Short mmCIF file of C-alpha atoms in Angstrom, two decimals:
data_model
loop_
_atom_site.label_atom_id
_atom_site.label_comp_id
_atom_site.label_asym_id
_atom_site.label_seq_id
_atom_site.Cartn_x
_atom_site.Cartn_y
_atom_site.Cartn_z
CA UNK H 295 48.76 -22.39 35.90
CA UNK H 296 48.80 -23.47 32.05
CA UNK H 297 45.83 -25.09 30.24
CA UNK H 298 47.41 -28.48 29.51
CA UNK H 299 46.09 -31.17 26.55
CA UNK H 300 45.90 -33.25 29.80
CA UNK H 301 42.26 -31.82 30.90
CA UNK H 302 40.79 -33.44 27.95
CA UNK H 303 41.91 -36.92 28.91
CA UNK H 304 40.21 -36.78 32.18
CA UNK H 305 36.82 -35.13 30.53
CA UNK H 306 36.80 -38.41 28.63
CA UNK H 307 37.62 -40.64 31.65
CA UNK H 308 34.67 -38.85 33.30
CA UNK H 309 32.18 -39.29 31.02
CA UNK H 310 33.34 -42.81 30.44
CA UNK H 311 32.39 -43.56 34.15
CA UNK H 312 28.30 -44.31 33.14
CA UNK H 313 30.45 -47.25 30.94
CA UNK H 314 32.74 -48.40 33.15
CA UNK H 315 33.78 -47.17 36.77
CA UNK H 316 37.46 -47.13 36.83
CA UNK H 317 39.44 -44.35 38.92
CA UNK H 318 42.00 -42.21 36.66
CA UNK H 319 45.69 -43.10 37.02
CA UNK H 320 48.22 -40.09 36.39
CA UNK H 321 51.53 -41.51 35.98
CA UNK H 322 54.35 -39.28 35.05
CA UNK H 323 57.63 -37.50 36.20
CA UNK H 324 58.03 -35.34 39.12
CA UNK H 325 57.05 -31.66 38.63
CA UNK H 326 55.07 -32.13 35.36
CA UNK H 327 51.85 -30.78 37.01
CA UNK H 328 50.10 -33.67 37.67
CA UNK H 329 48.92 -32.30 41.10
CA UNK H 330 47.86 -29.41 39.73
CA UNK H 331 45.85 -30.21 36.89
CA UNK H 332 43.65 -32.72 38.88
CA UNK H 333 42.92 -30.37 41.52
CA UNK H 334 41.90 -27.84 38.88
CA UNK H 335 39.44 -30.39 37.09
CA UNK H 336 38.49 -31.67 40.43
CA UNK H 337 37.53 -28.40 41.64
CA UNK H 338 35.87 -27.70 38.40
CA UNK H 339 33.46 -30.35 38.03
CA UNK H 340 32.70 -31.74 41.61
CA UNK H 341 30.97 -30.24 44.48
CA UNK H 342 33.16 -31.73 47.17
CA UNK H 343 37.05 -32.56 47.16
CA UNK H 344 38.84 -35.15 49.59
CA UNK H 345 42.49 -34.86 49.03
CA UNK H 346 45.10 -36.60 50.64
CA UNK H 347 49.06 -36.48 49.59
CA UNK H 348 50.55 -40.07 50.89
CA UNK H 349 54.34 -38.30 50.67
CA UNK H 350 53.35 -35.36 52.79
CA UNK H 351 50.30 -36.84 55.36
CA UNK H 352 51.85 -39.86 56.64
CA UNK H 353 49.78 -40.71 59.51
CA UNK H 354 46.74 -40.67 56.69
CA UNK H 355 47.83 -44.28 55.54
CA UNK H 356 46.90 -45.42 58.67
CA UNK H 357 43.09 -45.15 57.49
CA UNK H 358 43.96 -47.74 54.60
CA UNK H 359 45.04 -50.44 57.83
CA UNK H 360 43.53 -54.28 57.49
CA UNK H 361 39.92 -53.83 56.57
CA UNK H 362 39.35 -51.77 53.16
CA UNK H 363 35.48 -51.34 53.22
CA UNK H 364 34.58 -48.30 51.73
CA UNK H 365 32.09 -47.51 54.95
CA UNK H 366 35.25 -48.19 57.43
CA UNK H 367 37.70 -45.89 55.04
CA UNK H 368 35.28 -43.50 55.23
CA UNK H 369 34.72 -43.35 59.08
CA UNK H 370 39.03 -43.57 59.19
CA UNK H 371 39.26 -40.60 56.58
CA UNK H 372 36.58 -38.58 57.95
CA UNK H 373 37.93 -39.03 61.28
CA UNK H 374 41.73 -38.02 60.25
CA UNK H 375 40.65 -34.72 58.43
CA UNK H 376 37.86 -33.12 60.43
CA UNK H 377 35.01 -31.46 58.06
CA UNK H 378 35.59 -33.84 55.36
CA UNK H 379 32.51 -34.57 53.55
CA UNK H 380 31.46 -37.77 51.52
CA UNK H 381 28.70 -37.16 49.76
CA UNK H 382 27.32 -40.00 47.59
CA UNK H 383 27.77 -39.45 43.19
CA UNK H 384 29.37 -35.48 43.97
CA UNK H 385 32.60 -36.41 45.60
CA UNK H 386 35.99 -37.07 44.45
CA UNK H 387 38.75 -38.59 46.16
CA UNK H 388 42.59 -37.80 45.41
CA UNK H 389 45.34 -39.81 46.35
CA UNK H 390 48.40 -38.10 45.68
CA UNK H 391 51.57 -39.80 45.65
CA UNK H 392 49.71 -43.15 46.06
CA UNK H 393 52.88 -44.69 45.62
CA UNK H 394 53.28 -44.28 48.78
CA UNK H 395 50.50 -46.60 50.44
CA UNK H 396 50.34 -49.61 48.82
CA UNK H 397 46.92 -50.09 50.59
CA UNK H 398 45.36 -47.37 49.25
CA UNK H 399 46.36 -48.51 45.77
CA UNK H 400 44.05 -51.73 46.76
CA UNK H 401 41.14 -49.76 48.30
CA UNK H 402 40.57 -48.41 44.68
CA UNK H 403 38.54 -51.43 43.70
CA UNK H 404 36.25 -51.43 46.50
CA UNK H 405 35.98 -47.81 45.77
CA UNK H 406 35.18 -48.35 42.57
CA UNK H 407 32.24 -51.24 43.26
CA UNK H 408 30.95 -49.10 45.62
CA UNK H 409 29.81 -46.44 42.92
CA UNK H 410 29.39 -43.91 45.39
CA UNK H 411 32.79 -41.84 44.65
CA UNK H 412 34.93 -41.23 42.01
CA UNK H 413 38.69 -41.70 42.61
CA UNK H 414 41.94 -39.87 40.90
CA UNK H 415 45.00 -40.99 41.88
CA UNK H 416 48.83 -39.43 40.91
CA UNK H 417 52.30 -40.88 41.08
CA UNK H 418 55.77 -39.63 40.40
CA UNK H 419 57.10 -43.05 40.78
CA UNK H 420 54.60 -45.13 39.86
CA UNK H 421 55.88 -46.65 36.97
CA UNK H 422 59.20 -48.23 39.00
CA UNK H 423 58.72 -51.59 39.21
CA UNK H 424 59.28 -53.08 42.89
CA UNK H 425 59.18 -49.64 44.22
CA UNK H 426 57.08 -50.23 47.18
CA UNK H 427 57.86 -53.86 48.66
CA UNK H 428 54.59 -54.10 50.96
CA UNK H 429 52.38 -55.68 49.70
CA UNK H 430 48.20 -54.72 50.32
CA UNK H 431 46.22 -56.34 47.55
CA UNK H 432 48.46 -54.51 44.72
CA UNK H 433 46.77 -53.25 41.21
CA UNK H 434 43.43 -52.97 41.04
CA UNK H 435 43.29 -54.79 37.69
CA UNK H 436 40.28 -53.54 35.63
CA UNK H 437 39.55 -50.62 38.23
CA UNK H 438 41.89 -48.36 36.68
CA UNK H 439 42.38 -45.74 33.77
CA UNK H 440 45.90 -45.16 33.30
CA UNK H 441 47.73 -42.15 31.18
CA UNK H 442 51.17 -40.48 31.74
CA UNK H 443 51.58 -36.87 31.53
CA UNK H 444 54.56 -35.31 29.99
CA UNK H 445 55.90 -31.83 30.06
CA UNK H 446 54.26 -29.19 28.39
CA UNK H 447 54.87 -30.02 24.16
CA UNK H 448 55.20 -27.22 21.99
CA UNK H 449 51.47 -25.96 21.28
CA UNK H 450 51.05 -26.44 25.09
CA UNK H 451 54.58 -24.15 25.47
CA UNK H 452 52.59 -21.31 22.84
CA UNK H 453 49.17 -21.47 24.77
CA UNK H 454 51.65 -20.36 27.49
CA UNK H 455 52.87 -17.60 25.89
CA UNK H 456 49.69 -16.52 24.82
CA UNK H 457 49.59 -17.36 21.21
CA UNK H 458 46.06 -16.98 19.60
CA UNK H 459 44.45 -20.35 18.87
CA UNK H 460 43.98 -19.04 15.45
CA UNK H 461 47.62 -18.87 15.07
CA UNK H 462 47.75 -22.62 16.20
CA UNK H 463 44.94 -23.37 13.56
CA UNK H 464 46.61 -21.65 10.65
CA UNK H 465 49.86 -23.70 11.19
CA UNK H 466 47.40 -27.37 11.39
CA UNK H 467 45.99 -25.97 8.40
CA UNK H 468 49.00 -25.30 6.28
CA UNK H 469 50.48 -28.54 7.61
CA UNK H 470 47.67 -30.73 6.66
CA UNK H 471 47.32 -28.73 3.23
CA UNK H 472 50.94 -28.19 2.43
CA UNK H 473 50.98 -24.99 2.25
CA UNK H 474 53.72 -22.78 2.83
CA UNK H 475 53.79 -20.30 6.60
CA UNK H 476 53.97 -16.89 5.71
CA UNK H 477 57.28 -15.36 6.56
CA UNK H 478 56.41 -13.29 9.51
CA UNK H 479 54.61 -16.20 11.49
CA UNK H 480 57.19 -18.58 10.15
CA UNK H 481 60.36 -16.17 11.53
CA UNK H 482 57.96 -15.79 14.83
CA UNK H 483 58.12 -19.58 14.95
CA UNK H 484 61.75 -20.11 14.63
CA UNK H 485 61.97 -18.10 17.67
CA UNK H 486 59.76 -19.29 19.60
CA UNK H 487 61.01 -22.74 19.44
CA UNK H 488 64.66 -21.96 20.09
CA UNK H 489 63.53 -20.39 22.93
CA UNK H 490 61.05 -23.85 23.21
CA UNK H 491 64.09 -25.90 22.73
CA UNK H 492 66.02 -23.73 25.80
CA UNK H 493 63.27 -23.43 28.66
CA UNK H 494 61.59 -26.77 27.82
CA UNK H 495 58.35 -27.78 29.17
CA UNK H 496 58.50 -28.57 32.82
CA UNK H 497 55.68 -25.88 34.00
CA UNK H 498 58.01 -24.13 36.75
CA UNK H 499 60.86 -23.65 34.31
CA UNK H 500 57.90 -21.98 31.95
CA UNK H 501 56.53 -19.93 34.84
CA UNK H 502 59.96 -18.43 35.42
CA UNK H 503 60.63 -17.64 31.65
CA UNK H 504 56.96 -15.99 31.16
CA UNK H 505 57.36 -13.64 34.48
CA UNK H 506 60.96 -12.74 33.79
CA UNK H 507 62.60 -13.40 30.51
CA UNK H 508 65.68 -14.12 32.28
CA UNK H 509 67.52 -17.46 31.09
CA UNK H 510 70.07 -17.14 34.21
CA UNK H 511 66.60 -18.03 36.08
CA UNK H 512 65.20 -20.31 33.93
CA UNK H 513 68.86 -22.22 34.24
CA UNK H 514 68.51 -22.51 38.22
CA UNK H 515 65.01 -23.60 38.21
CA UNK H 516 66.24 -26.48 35.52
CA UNK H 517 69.01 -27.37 37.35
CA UNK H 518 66.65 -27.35 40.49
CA UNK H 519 64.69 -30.10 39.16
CA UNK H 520 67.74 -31.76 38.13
CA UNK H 521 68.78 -32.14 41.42
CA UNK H 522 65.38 -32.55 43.29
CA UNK H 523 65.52 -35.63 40.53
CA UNK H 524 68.54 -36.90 41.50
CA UNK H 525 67.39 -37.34 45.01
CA UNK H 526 65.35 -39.68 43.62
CA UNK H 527 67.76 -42.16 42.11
CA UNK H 528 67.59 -45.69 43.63
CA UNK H 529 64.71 -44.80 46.08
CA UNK H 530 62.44 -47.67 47.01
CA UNK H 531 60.05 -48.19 50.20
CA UNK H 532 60.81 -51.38 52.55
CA UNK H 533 58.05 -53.67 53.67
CA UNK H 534 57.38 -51.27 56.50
CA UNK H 535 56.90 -48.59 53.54
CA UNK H 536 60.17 -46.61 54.97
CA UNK H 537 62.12 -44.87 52.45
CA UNK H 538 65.65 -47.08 51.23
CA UNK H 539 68.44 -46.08 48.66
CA UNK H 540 69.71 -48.90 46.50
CA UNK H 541 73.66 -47.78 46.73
CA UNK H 542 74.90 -49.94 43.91
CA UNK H 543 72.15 -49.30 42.03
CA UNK H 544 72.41 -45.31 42.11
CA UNK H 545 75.92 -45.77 41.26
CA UNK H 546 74.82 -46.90 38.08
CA UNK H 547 72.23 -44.47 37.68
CA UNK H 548 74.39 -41.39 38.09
CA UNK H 549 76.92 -43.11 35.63
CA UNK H 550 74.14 -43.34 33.14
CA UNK H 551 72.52 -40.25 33.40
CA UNK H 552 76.00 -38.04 33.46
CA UNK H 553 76.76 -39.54 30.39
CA UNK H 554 73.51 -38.65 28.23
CA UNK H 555 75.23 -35.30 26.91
CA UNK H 556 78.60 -36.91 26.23
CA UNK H 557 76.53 -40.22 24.60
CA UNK H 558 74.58 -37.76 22.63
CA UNK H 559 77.42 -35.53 20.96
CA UNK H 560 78.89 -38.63 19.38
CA UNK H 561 78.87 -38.75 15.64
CA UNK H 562 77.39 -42.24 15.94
CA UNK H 563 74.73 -41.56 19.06
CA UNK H 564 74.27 -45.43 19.38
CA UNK H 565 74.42 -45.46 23.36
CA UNK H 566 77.95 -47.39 24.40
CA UNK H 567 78.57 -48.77 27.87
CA UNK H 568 82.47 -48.39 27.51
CA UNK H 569 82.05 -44.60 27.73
CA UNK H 570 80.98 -45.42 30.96
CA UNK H 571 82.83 -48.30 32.36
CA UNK H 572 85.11 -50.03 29.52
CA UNK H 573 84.94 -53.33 31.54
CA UNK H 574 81.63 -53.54 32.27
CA UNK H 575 78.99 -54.39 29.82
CA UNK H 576 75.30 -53.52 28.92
CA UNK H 577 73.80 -55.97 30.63
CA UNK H 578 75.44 -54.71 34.14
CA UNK H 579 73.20 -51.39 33.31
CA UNK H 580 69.88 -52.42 32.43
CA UNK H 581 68.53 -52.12 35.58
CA UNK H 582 69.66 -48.45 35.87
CA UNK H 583 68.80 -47.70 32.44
CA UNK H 584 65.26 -49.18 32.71
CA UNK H 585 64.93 -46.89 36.29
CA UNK H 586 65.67 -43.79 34.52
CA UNK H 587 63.17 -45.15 31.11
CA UNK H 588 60.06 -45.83 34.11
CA UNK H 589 60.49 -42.87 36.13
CA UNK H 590 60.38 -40.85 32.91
CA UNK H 591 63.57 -38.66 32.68
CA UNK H 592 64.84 -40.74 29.55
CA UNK H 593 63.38 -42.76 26.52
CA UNK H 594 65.23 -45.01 24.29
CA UNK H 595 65.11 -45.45 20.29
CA UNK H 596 66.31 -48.71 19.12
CA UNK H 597 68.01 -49.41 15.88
CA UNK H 598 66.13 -51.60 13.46
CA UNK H 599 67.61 -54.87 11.79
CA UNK H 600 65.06 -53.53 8.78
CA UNK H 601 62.95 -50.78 8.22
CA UNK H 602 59.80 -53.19 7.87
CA UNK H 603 56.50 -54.40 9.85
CA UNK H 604 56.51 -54.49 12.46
CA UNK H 605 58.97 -52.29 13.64
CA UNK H 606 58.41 -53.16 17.14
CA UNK H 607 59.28 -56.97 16.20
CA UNK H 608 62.51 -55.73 14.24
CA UNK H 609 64.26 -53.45 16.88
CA UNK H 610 67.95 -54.34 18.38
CA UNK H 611 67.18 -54.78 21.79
CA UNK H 612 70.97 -54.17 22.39
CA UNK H 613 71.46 -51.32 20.49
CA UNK H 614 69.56 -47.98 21.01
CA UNK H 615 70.29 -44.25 22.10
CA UNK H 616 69.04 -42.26 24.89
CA UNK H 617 67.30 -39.04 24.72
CA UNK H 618 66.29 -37.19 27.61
CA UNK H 619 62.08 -36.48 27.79
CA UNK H 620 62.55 -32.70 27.98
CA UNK H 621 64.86 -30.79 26.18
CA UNK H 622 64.96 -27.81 28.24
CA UNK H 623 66.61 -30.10 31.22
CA UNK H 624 69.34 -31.88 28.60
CA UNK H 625 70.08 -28.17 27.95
CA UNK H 626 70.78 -27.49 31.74
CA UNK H 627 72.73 -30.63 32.07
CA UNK H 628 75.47 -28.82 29.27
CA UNK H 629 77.72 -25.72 29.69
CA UNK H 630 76.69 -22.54 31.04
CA UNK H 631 76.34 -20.08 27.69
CA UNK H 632 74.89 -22.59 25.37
CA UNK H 633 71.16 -21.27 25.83
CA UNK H 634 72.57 -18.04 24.55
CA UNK H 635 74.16 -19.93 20.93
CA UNK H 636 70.98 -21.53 20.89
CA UNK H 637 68.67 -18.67 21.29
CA UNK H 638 71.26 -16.58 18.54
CA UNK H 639 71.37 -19.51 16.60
CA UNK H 640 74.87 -19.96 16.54
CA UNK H 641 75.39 -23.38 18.03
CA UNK H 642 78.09 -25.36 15.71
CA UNK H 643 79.50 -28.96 16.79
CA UNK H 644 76.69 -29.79 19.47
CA UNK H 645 73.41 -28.27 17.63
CA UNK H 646 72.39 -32.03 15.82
CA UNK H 647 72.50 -33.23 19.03
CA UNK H 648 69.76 -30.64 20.63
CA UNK H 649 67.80 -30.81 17.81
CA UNK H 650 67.41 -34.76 17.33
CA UNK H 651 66.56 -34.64 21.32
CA UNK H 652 63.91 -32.17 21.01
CA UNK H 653 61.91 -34.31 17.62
CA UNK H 654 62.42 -37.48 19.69
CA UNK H 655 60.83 -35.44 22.31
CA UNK H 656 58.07 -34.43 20.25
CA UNK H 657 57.20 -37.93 18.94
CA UNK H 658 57.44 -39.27 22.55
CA UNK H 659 54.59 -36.49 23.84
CA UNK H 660 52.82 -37.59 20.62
CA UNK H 661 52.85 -41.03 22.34
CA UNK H 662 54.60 -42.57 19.08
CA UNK H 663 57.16 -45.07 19.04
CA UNK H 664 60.77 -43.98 17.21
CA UNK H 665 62.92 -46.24 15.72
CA UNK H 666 66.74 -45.47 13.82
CA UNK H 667 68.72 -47.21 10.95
CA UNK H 668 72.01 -47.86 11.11
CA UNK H 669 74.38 -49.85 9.41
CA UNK H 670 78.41 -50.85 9.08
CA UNK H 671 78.17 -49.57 5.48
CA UNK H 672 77.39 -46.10 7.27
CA UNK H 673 74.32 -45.61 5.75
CA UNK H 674 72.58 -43.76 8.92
CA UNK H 675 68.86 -42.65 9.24
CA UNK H 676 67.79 -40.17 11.75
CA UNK H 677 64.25 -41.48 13.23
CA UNK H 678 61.91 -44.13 11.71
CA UNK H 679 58.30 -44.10 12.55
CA UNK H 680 54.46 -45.41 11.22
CA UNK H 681 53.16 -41.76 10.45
CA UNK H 682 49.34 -42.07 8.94
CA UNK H 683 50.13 -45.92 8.81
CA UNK H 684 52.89 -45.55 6.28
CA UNK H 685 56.58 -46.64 7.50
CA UNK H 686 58.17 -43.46 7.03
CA UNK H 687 62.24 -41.71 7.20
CA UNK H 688 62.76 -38.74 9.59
CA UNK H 689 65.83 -36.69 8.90
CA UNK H 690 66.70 -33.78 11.09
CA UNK H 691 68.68 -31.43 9.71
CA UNK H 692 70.51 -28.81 12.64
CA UNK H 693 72.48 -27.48 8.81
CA UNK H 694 71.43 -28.20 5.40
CA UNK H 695 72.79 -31.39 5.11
CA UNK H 696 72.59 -34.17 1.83
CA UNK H 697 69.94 -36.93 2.31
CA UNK H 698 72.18 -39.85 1.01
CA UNK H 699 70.83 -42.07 3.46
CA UNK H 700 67.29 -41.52 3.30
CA UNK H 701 67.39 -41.43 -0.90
CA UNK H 702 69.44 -44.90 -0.85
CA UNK H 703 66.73 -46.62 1.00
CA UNK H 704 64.02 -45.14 -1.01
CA UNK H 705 65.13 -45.64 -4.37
CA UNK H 706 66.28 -49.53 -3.39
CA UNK H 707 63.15 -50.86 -3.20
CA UNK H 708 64.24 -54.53 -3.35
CA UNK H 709 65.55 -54.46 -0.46
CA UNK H 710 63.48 -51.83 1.51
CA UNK H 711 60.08 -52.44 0.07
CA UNK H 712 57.99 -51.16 2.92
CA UNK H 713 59.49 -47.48 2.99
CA UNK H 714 57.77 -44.93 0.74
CA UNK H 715 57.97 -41.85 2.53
CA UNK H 716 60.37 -38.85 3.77
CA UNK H 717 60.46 -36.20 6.07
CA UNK H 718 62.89 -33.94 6.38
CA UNK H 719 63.08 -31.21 9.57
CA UNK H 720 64.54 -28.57 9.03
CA UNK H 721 64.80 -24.65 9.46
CA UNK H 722 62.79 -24.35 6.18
CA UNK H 723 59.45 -23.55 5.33
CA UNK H 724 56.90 -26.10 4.37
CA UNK H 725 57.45 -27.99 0.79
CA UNK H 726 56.52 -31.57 -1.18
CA UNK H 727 58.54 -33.20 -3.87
CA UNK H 728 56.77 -36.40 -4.95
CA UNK H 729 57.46 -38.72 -1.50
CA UNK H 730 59.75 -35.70 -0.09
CA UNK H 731 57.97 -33.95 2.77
CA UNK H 732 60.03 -31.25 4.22
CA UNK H 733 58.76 -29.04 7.16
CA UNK H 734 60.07 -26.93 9.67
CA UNK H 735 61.28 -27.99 13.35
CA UNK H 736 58.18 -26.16 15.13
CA UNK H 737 55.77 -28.24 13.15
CA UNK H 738 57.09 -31.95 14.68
CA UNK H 739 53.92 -31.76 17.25
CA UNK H 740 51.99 -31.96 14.36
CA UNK H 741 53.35 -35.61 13.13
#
């Protein structure tokens, strides 16, 4: 459908195979295009194709039963889907959903010390711990290559549309040189990542936009997915590998996840359990929090105790907020009409919100860790992040607000030794005074 950054990954993991044979583990949320992207590479660079989708072909686990030989799964596969072919260093197996069949999750390591067959396997809920309670030999620890695929990021969203890779080039270019856009790509820009910021990145929602141009369509297909996700909430499989819903648990899920909006509008975003449930308490709501963080709707940024190395070691493990991993969907979860003030620009109260969701997107498809600052004194910094190594402030700027935060932690250097650097986000072209980087909002897939 789209090219996606994600064909490059599994290039590598292909060629990596003469080093060491390990099958390729896509993790990621539901409707990313994880299914289609490996049968497009599959297709592309083997001769023969075995797929089998453990959600949808049920009675196909049964070829994964008691003895996991790789010449007895192949007489059980071949068997089950008539015409299948196995033939030795050009075939590629697919196990979509693998989730599913806990078994066939083990058969990958025989698989792989066979040598004969290369394996790719997918998983929308892969990364929920305990979701499948059977138990057949688990991981494959040291068999596997794992990466998680995200929606589509903003160069991915412009390959969409059809921007020239030139165009893509020039902006690297003037990024990396600081040099300033020229107004008509720069104006193009603006646009195209309000309308970026609206449709998101899920590849359905961008099919929709590119074939119509009609944000009442875009909206359903978001709030589609929304749904289809919320089906999802609590889900685990039994020993028997039959399907369960975790009541209490989805309680809390829902109450989590209908909050994000109302969490995010807050002056103070810091994530509070009494908006929820004033006599409950965080710890009550880790376990749906940490569903919604490993099935990939939602990431967290933690506030640090201080902005030094590591920043890992100085996070508050009790004090974070929530974005949601695609801003298009966070816009579907708000009032109908607000793609429209978006789009026009017009947004007032809620607009830092949007914006700080869609740069904590971007750093979370540029696999980097975010951090925050916050203090009683109310001294408040956006993002914090190791950019090129160096510690650095992130302000984002929905209206061209004062820096007093940023400037009091990088003029006290006492006290905040390790922090050189600024970068401001705003709608602004690109410009550098002394350690004062600021950039425009399109250019955050760059950092």
């Amino acid at each position: 459908m789209f090219t996606r950054k994600m064909e490059l990954e599994l290039k590598k993991w292909k060629e990596s195979l003469s080093i060491k044979r390990k099958a390729f583990i896509l993790k990621g949320l539901r409707q990313v295009g994880k299914t289609f992207i490996v049968k497009k590479f599959a297709q592309e660079n083997y001769k023969n194709v075995i797929y089998i989708n453990f959600k949808v072909e049920l009675d196909m686990k049964q070829c994964f039963n008691n003895n996991l030989s790789v010449d007895n799964l192949i007489m059980n596969i071949s068997s089950m889907k008539p015409g299948t072919l196995f033939i030795p260093h050009e075939t590629v197996l697919i196990f979509d959903e693998i989730q599913e069949c806990s078994a066939a999750r083990a058969a990958i390591k025989p698989l792989m010390e066979d040598d004969r067959f290369d394996v790719i396997a997918t998983g929308s809920l892969l990364g929920i711990k305990g979701y499948n309670s059977k138990y057949s030999g688990g991981v494959s620890v040291g068999y596997e290559h794992t990466v998680y695929m995200k929606p589509l990021d903003f160069e991915e969203f412009l390959w969409a549309k059809g921007l020239k890779e030139e165009t893509v080039e020039y902006l690297r270019d003037c990024f990396n040189k600081r040099m300033v856009v020229s107004d008509a790509i720069h104006t193009s820009m603006l646009r195209y990542f309000r309308e970026y910021m609206c449709v998101g990145g899920m590849p359905a929602v961008v099919k929709v936009f590119k074939e119509t141009n009609d944000m009442n369509q875009v909206l359903i297909e978001q709030r589609d997915i929304l749904e289809s996700y919320k089906d999802d909430f609590a889900k685990h499989l039994d020993e028997n590998e039959h399907e369960k819903v975790d009541k209490a648990l989805l309680a809390k899920i829902n109450r989590v996840y209908d909050s994000i909006p109302a969490q995010l509008a807050k002056e103070n975003k810091k994530f509070m359990i009494s908006k929820i449930d004033k006599k409950s308490s965080l710890e009550k709501y880790e376990e749906a929090i940490q569903w919604l963080i490993d099935y990939g709707l939602i990431s967290l940024c933690y506030n640090l105790s201080i902005p030094e190395s590591p920043l890992e070691g100085n996070k508050i493990n009790n004090i974070f907020k929530i974005y949601v991993n695609d801003t298009g969907l966070l816009m579907a979860m708000l009032d109908d009409g607000t793609t429209g003030e978006v789009l026009l620009n017009n947004l007032s109260g809620y607009k830092g919100a949007i914006y700080e969701n869609i740069i904590a997107d971007a750093f979370t498809k540029n696999q980097k860790k975010i951090y925050y600052f916050s203090k009683d004194s109310g001294l408040e910094i956006d993002f914090i992040s190791k950019i090129n190594n160096d510690i650095t402030l992130i302000e984002v700027k929905a209206k061209n607000g004062n820096t007093k935060s940023s400037k009091e932690v990088l003029t006290n250097k006492e006290k905040y030794k390790e922090v050189n650097k600024l970068i401001r986000l705003k709608e602004c072209n690109i410009g550098e005074t002394g350690n004062i980087l600021s950039i425009p909002y399109y250019l955050a897939f760059l950092l």
